[in-house]
Structure formats: C-alpha cells, structure tokens
JSON list of C-alpha atoms in Angstrom, two decimals:
[
{"chain": "A", "resi": 1, "resn": "MET", "atom": "CA", "xyz": [20.63, 40.88, -64.72]},
{"chain": "A", "resi": 2, "resn": "ILE", "atom": "CA", "xyz": [17.31, 39.36, -65.85]},
{"chain": "A", "resi": 3, "resn": "SER", "atom": "CA", "xyz": [18.22, 35.97, -64.36]},
{"chain": "A", "resi": 4, "resn": "ASP", "atom": "CA", "xyz": [19.18, 37.67, -61.09]},
{"chain": "A", "resi": 5, "resn": "LEU", "atom": "CA", "xyz": [15.87, 39.52, -61.02]},
{"chain": "A", "resi": 6, "resn": "LEU", "atom": "CA", "xyz": [13.98, 36.31, -61.85]},
{"chain": "A", "resi": 7, "resn": "THR", "atom": "CA", "xyz": [15.82, 34.44, -59.06]},
{"chain": "A", "resi": 8, "resn": "ARG", "atom": "CA", "xyz": [15.00, 37.17, -56.54]},
{"chain": "A", "resi": 9, "resn": "TRP", "atom": "CA", "xyz": [11.34, 37.18, -57.64]},
{"chain": "A", "resi": 10, "resn": "MET", "atom": "CA", "xyz": [11.14, 33.38, -57.39]},
{"chain": "A", "resi": 11, "resn": "THR", "atom": "CA", "xyz": [12.62, 33.47, -53.88]},
{"chain": "A", "resi": 12, "resn": "GLN", "atom": "CA", "xyz": [10.09, 36.09, -52.77]},
{"chain": "A", "resi": 13, "resn": "PHE", "atom": "CA", "xyz": [7.26, 34.16, -54.39]},
{"chain": "A", "resi": 14, "resn": "THR", "atom": "CA", "xyz": [8.15, 30.89, -52.65]},
{"chain": "A", "resi": 15, "resn": "VAL", "atom": "CA", "xyz": [8.50, 32.64, -49.29]},
{"chain": "A", "resi": 16, "resn": "LEU", "atom": "CA", "xyz": [5.06, 34.19, -49.73]},
{"chain": "A", "resi": 17, "resn": "ALA", "atom": "CA", "xyz": [3.57, 30.89, -50.92]},
{"chain": "A", "resi": 18, "resn": "TRP", "atom": "CA", "xyz": [4.85, 29.06, -47.82]},
{"chain": "A", "resi": 19, "resn": "LEU", "atom": "CA", "xyz": [3.60, 31.86, -45.58]},
{"chain": "A", "resi": 20, "resn": "ALA", "atom": "CA", "xyz": [0.19, 31.68, -47.29]},
{"chain": "A", "resi": 21, "resn": "ILE", "atom": "CA", "xyz": [0.07, 27.95, -46.54]},
{"chain": "A", "resi": 22, "resn": "ALA", "atom": "CA", "xyz": [0.98, 28.69, -42.90]},
{"chain": "A", "resi": 23, "resn": "PHE", "atom": "CA", "xyz": [-1.76, 31.33, -42.73]},
{"chain": "A", "resi": 24, "resn": "VAL", "atom": "CA", "xyz": [-4.40, 28.97, -44.12]},
{"chain": "A", "resi": 25, "resn": "ALA", "atom": "CA", "xyz": [-3.28, 26.27, -41.67]},
{"chain": "A", "resi": 26, "resn": "ALA", "atom": "CA", "xyz": [-3.56, 28.74, -38.78]},
{"chain": "A", "resi": 27, "resn": "VAL", "atom": "CA", "xyz": [-7.07, 29.77, -39.83]},
{"chain": "A", "resi": 28, "resn": "LEU", "atom": "CA", "xyz": [-8.07, 26.10, -40.08]},
{"chain": "A", "resi": 29, "resn": "GLU", "atom": "CA", "xyz": [-6.61, 25.35, -36.65]},
{"chain": "A", "resi": 30, "resn": "VAL", "atom": "CA", "xyz": [-8.51, 28.20, -35.05]},
{"chain": "A", "resi": 31, "resn": "SER", "atom": "CA", "xyz": [-11.74, 27.29, -36.87]},
{"chain": "A", "resi": 32, "resn": "VAL", "atom": "CA", "xyz": [-11.57, 23.54, -36.25]},
{"chain": "A", "resi": 33, "resn": "PRO", "atom": "CA", "xyz": [-9.17, 22.90, -33.35]},
{"chain": "A", "resi": 34, "resn": "HIS", "atom": "CA", "xyz": [-7.81, 19.38, -33.61]},
{"chain": "A", "resi": 35, "resn": "PHE", "atom": "CA", "xyz": [-4.05, 19.94, -33.26]},
{"chain": "A", "resi": 36, "resn": "GLY", "atom": "CA", "xyz": [-3.21, 18.96, -36.82]},
{"chain": "A", "resi": 37, "resn": "SER", "atom": "CA", "xyz": [-3.14, 22.13, -38.89]},
{"chain": "A", "resi": 38, "resn": "ALA", "atom": "CA", "xyz": [-0.80, 23.83, -36.44]},
{"chain": "A", "resi": 39, "resn": "PHE", "atom": "CA", "xyz": [1.93, 21.39, -37.41]},
{"chain": "A", "resi": 40, "resn": "VAL", "atom": "CA", "xyz": [1.35, 22.07, -41.10]},
{"chain": "A", "resi": 41, "resn": "GLY", "atom": "CA", "xyz": [1.76, 25.76, -40.29]},
{"chain": "A", "resi": 42, "resn": "ALA", "atom": "CA", "xyz": [5.01, 25.10, -38.41]},
{"chain": "A", "resi": 43, "resn": "GLY", "atom": "CA", "xyz": [6.38, 23.13, -41.36]},
{"chain": "A", "resi": 44, "resn": "ALA", "atom": "CA", "xyz": [5.32, 25.87, -43.78]},
{"chain": "A", "resi": 45, "resn": "ILE", "atom": "CA", "xyz": [7.05, 28.55, -41.71]},
{"chain": "A", "resi": 46, "resn": "ALA", "atom": "CA", "xyz": [10.24, 26.47, -41.59]},
{"chain": "A", "resi": 47, "resn": "ALA", "atom": "CA", "xyz": [10.04, 26.03, -45.38]},
{"chain": "A", "resi": 48, "resn": "ALA", "atom": "CA", "xyz": [9.52, 29.79, -45.78]},
{"chain": "A", "resi": 49, "resn": "VAL", "atom": "CA", "xyz": [12.71, 30.39, -43.79]},
{"chain": "A", "resi": 50, "resn": "ALA", "atom": "CA", "xyz": [14.54, 27.95, -46.06]},
{"chain": "A", "resi": 51, "resn": "ALA", "atom": "CA", "xyz": [13.14, 29.79, -49.11]},
{"chain": "A", "resi": 52, "resn": "PHE", "atom": "CA", "xyz": [14.18, 33.15, -47.65]},
{"chain": "A", "resi": 53, "resn": "PHE", "atom": "CA", "xyz": [17.78, 31.96, -47.39]},
{"chain": "A", "resi": 54, "resn": "GLY", "atom": "CA", "xyz": [17.70, 30.82, -51.01]},
{"chain": "A", "resi": 55, "resn": "PHE", "atom": "CA", "xyz": [17.55, 27.05, -50.68]},
{"chain": "A", "resi": 56, "resn": "SER", "atom": "CA", "xyz": [16.09, 25.06, -53.54]},
{"chain": "A", "resi": 57, "resn": "VAL", "atom": "CA", "xyz": [12.45, 24.02, -53.70]},
{"chain": "A", "resi": 58, "resn": "SER", "atom": "CA", "xyz": [13.41, 20.40, -52.96]},
{"chain": "A", "resi": 59, "resn": "VAL", "atom": "CA", "xyz": [15.17, 21.50, -49.75]},
{"chain": "A", "resi": 60, "resn": "GLN", "atom": "CA", "xyz": [12.12, 23.62, -48.83]},
{"chain": "A", "resi": 61, "resn": "ILE", "atom": "CA", "xyz": [9.80, 20.64, -49.31]},
{"chain": "A", "resi": 62, "resn": "ALA", "atom": "CA", "xyz": [12.15, 18.39, -47.33]},
{"chain": "A", "resi": 63, "resn": "THR", "atom": "CA", "xyz": [12.27, 20.99, -44.54]},
{"chain": "A", "resi": 64, "resn": "PHE", "atom": "CA", "xyz": [8.48, 21.20, -44.55]},
{"chain": "A", "resi": 65, "resn": "ILE", "atom": "CA", "xyz": [8.08, 17.42, -44.29]},
{"chain": "A", "resi": 66, "resn": "VAL", "atom": "CA", "xyz": [10.74, 16.98, -41.59]},
{"chain": "A", "resi": 67, "resn": "VAL", "atom": "CA", "xyz": [9.40, 19.78, -39.37]},
{"chain": "A", "resi": 68, "resn": "LEU", "atom": "CA", "xyz": [5.82, 18.57, -39.89]},
{"chain": "A", "resi": 69, "resn": "ILE", "atom": "CA", "xyz": [6.61, 14.97, -38.93]},
{"chain": "A", "resi": 70, "resn": "VAL", "atom": "CA", "xyz": [8.97, 15.77, -36.05]},
{"chain": "A", "resi": 71, "resn": "SER", "atom": "CA", "xyz": [6.65, 18.34, -34.48]},
{"chain": "A", "resi": 72, "resn": "LEU", "atom": "CA", "xyz": [3.66, 16.06, -34.94]},
{"chain": "A", "resi": 73, "resn": "ALA", "atom": "CA", "xyz": [5.44, 13.09, -33.39]},
{"chain": "A", "resi": 74, "resn": "LEU", "atom": "CA", "xyz": [6.95, 14.99, -30.46]},
{"chain": "A", "resi": 75, "resn": "LEU", "atom": "CA", "xyz": [4.27, 17.53, -29.58]},
{"chain": "A", "resi": 76, "resn": "ARG", "atom": "CA", "xyz": [0.77, 16.40, -30.55]},
{"chain": "A", "resi": 77, "resn": "SER", "atom": "CA", "xyz": [0.15, 13.94, -27.72]},
{"chain": "A", "resi": 78, "resn": "ARG", "atom": "CA", "xyz": [1.56, 16.37, -25.16]},
{"chain": "A", "resi": 79, "resn": "LEU", "atom": "CA", "xyz": [-0.58, 19.25, -26.41]},
{"chain": "A", "resi": 80, "resn": "VAL", "atom": "CA", "xyz": [-3.72, 17.13, -26.47]},
{"chain": "A", "resi": 81, "resn": "GLY", "atom": "CA", "xyz": [-3.02, 16.03, -22.90]},
{"chain": "A", "resi": 82, "resn": "ILE", "atom": "CA", "xyz": [-2.34, 19.56, -21.67]},
{"chain": "A", "resi": 83, "resn": "LEU", "atom": "CA", "xyz": [-4.94, 21.51, -23.60]},
{"chain": "A", "resi": 84, "resn": "GLY", "atom": "CA", "xyz": [-7.57, 18.79, -24.04]},
{"chain": "A", "resi": 85, "resn": "GLY", "atom": "CA", "xyz": [-8.59, 18.84, -20.40]},
{"chain": "A", "resi": 86, "resn": "ARG", "atom": "CA", "xyz": [-10.45, 16.14, -18.49]},
{"chain": "A", "resi": 87, "resn": "GLY", "atom": "CA", "xyz": [-13.28, 15.81, -20.93]},
{"chain": "A", "resi": 88, "resn": "VAL", "atom": "CA", "xyz": [-16.94, 15.99, -20.01]},
{"chain": "A", "resi": 89, "resn": "PRO", "atom": "CA", "xyz": [-17.43, 16.26, -16.24]},
{"chain": "A", "resi": 90, "resn": "SER", "atom": "CA", "xyz": [-19.40, 13.49, -14.58]},
{"chain": "A", "resi": 91, "resn": "ARG", "atom": "CA", "xyz": [-22.81, 14.31, -13.14]},
{"chain": "A", "resi": 92, "resn": "THR", "atom": "CA", "xyz": [-22.52, 11.49, -10.63]},
{"chain": "A", "resi": 93, "resn": "ASP", "atom": "CA", "xyz": [-19.08, 12.20, -9.09]},
{"chain": "A", "resi": 94, "resn": "PRO", "atom": "CA", "xyz": [-20.35, 15.03, -6.82]},
{"chain": "A", "resi": 95, "resn": "LEU", "atom": "CA", "xyz": [-23.04, 12.69, -5.45]},
{"chain": "A", "resi": 96, "resn": "ILE", "atom": "CA", "xyz": [-20.62, 10.11, -4.02]},
{"chain": "A", "resi": 97, "resn": "GLY", "atom": "CA", "xyz": [-20.76, 10.25, -0.23]},
{"chain": "A", "resi": 98, "resn": "ARG", "atom": "CA", "xyz": [-24.12, 12.00, -0.10]},
{"chain": "A", "resi": 99, "resn": "HIS", "atom": "CA", "xyz": [-27.23, 10.60, 1.53]},
{"chain": "A", "resi": 100, "resn": "GLY", "atom": "CA", "xyz": [-30.51, 9.91, -0.19]},
{"chain": "A", "resi": 101, "resn": "LEU", "atom": "CA", "xyz": [-33.94, 8.36, 0.15]},
{"chain": "A", "resi": 102, "resn": "VAL", "atom": "CA", "xyz": [-35.13, 5.20, -1.62]},
{"chain": "A", "resi": 103, "resn": "THR", "atom": "CA", "xyz": [-38.24, 6.00, -3.69]},
{"chain": "A", "resi": 104, "resn": "HIS", "atom": "CA", "xyz": [-38.71, 2.57, -5.33]},
{"chain": "A", "resi": 105, "resn": "ASP", "atom": "CA", "xyz": [-37.56, -0.69, -3.72]},
{"chain": "A", "resi": 106, "resn": "ILE", "atom": "CA", "xyz": [-33.98, -1.64, -4.54]},
{"chain": "A", "resi": 107, "resn": "ASP", "atom": "CA", "xyz": [-33.75, -5.29, -5.58]},
{"chain": "A", "resi": 108, "resn": "PRO", "atom": "CA", "xyz": [-30.19, -6.65, -5.93]},
{"chain": "A", "resi": 109, "resn": "MET", "atom": "CA", "xyz": [-31.41, -9.66, -7.92]},
{"chain": "A", "resi": 110, "resn": "THR", "atom": "CA", "xyz": [-32.87, -7.58, -10.75]},
{"chain": "A", "resi": 111, "resn": "GLY", "atom": "CA", "xyz": [-30.68, -4.51, -10.27]},
{"chain": "A", "resi": 112, "resn": "THR", "atom": "CA", "xyz": [-33.67, -2.18, -10.08]},
{"chain": "A", "resi": 113, "resn": "GLY", "atom": "CA", "xyz": [-34.52, 0.63, -7.73]},
{"chain": "A", "resi": 114, "resn": "ARG", "atom": "CA", "xyz": [-34.66, 4.41, -7.52]},
{"chain": "A", "resi": 115, "resn": "VAL", "atom": "CA", "xyz": [-33.40, 6.97, -5.05]},
{"chain": "A", "resi": 116, "resn": "THR", "atom": "CA", "xyz": [-33.61, 10.71, -4.58]},
{"chain": "A", "resi": 117, "resn": "VAL", "atom": "CA", "xyz": [-30.26, 12.36, -3.88]},
{"chain": "A", "resi": 118, "resn": "SER", "atom": "CA", "xyz": [-29.84, 16.15, -3.67]},
{"chain": "A", "resi": 119, "resn": "GLY", "atom": "CA", "xyz": [-33.38, 16.60, -4.98]},
{"chain": "A", "resi": 120, "resn": "GLU", "atom": "CA", "xyz": [-32.79, 14.51, -8.11]},
{"chain": "A", "resi": 121, "resn": "ASP", "atom": "CA", "xyz": [-34.22, 11.10, -9.01]},
{"chain": "A", "resi": 122, "resn": "TRP", "atom": "CA", "xyz": [-31.64, 8.43, -9.91]},
{"chain": "A", "resi": 123, "resn": "ALA", "atom": "CA", "xyz": [-31.61, 4.76, -10.82]},
{"chain": "A", "resi": 124, "resn": "ALA", "atom": "CA", "xyz": [-29.87, 2.85, -8.04]},
{"chain": "A", "resi": 125, "resn": "ARG", "atom": "CA", "xyz": [-28.57, -0.59, -7.16]},
{"chain": "A", "resi": 126, "resn": "SER", "atom": "CA", "xyz": [-27.25, -2.19, -4.02]},
{"chain": "A", "resi": 127, "resn": "THR", "atom": "CA", "xyz": [-25.87, -5.52, -2.86]},
{"chain": "A", "resi": 128, "resn": "GLU", "atom": "CA", "xyz": [-28.74, -5.75, -0.37]},
{"chain": "A", "resi": 129, "resn": "ALA", "atom": "CA", "xyz": [-32.50, -5.25, -0.72]},
{"chain": "A", "resi": 130, "resn": "ILE", "atom": "CA", "xyz": [-33.66, -1.85, 0.55]},
{"chain": "A", "resi": 131, "resn": "ALA", "atom": "CA", "xyz": [-37.33, -0.95, 0.82]},
{"chain": "A", "resi": 132, "resn": "ALA", "atom": "CA", "xyz": [-38.82, 2.36, -0.31]},
{"chain": "A", "resi": 133, "resn": "GLY", "atom": "CA", "xyz": [-38.42, 5.01, 2.39]},
{"chain": "A", "resi": 134, "resn": "GLY", "atom": "CA", "xyz": [-35.03, 3.67, 3.49]},
{"chain": "A", "resi": 135, "resn": "LYS", "atom": "CA", "xyz": [-32.06, 6.00, 3.85]},
{"chain": "A", "resi": 136, "resn": "VAL", "atom": "CA", "xyz": [-28.95, 5.30, 1.79]},
{"chain": "A", "resi": 137, "resn": "ARG", "atom": "CA", "xyz": [-25.49, 6.67, 1.12]},
{"chain": "A", "resi": 138, "resn": "VAL", "atom": "CA", "xyz": [-24.03, 6.84, -2.41]},
{"chain": "A", "resi": 139, "resn": "THR", "atom": "CA", "xyz": [-20.81, 4.80, -2.58]},
{"chain": "A", "resi": 140, "resn": "GLY", "atom": "CA", "xyz": [-20.17, 4.93, -6.30]},
{"chain": "A", "resi": 141, "resn": "ALA", "atom": "CA", "xyz": [-21.67, 5.16, -9.75]},
{"chain": "A", "resi": 142, "resn": "ASP", "atom": "CA", "xyz": [-21.74, 3.05, -12.88]},
{"chain": "A", "resi": 143, "resn": "GLY", "atom": "CA", "xyz": [-22.64, 5.49, -15.61]},
{"chain": "A", "resi": 144, "resn": "ILE", "atom": "CA", "xyz": [-25.93, 7.02, -14.48]},
{"chain": "A", "resi": 145, "resn": "VAL", "atom": "CA", "xyz": [-26.80, 4.26, -12.00]},
{"chain": "A", "resi": 146, "resn": "LEU", "atom": "CA", "xyz": [-25.85, 5.07, -8.42]},
{"chain": "A", "resi": 147, "resn": "GLU", "atom": "CA", "xyz": [-24.41, 2.35, -6.18]},
{"chain": "A", "resi": 148, "resn": "VAL", "atom": "CA", "xyz": [-25.78, 2.76, -2.67]},
{"chain": "A", "resi": 149, "resn": "THR", "atom": "CA", "xyz": [-25.61, 1.18, 0.79]},
{"chain": "A", "resi": 150, "resn": "ARG", "atom": "CA", "xyz": [-28.08, 1.35, 3.65]},
{"chain": "A", "resi": 151, "resn": "VAL", "atom": "CA", "xyz": [-27.36, 4.01, 6.28]}
]
C-alpha cells in the first residue's frame, strides 16, 4: 500500500517536473526567440507523456533526448526559413530603375561621385565619367553605393 502510494506520487512528481521544464522552455522561447528552447519543450512534453504512462526515469530521459534531437534536426532549419523572413530590407532596391541627377562628378577611375535620387543624396559610381548636372539611371547597388548609367 505504501509502496503503491509512493510509486503513484513519484509518477505524478516526474510528470509535473517534465511539464515544468516544458513551461520554462516555452517562456524562454517567447522571451528570446531563437528556435532552440521550443525543442527542449517538445522533448520535455514527450518525457512527461512517458512518465504519465509509468515508464522509468531512464526511458523518460531517453525519450527527452530522442525527441529533442530529432525535432531539432528535422524542423529547426525549416522553421528558421519560414518564420525568419527575408531579413533587413534593402534601402537601395527600390531605387533601381529610377532616374537621378549627378551632384558631384562621377569618376570611374577613383570610384567617386554623388547623385540625388528620389530626393536623397547617394554615393555613386559608373563605368563612364559623368559631369555634375548630368542625368542618370540607377542600374544596381553595391551596399550603399549606387551603380548608375548616363540617360
């Protein structure tokens, strides 16, 4: 009777311990999203299920490790790709194809020059020399330097 009560208490305790680990992992994932703690939580929930059905602590730990590793290996890269998005949007992409005005001579030898496009001043370079006052079209960008051609 006492051993049966102790066994039942131990089962309930391990289930609650695994669920507490899953809860902490979920709070960490929400606080600092990096797609790592979610897999710890999944492993802890699987271990809690194993504990609920009365499996030994070694089986619970093995279940935790297997679910953690398998879910991490199979899902992390997919989730990062889907939920991570494109990253920081480029400020120069919307300028490609627009026209601008050269404000400082563009010298292809030194790679210097400045243009105004859409009311903003940008560093620019071209394969040909273009004097200040010339009209240009943006053909590309290398970081924050616009690549332009004469119009």
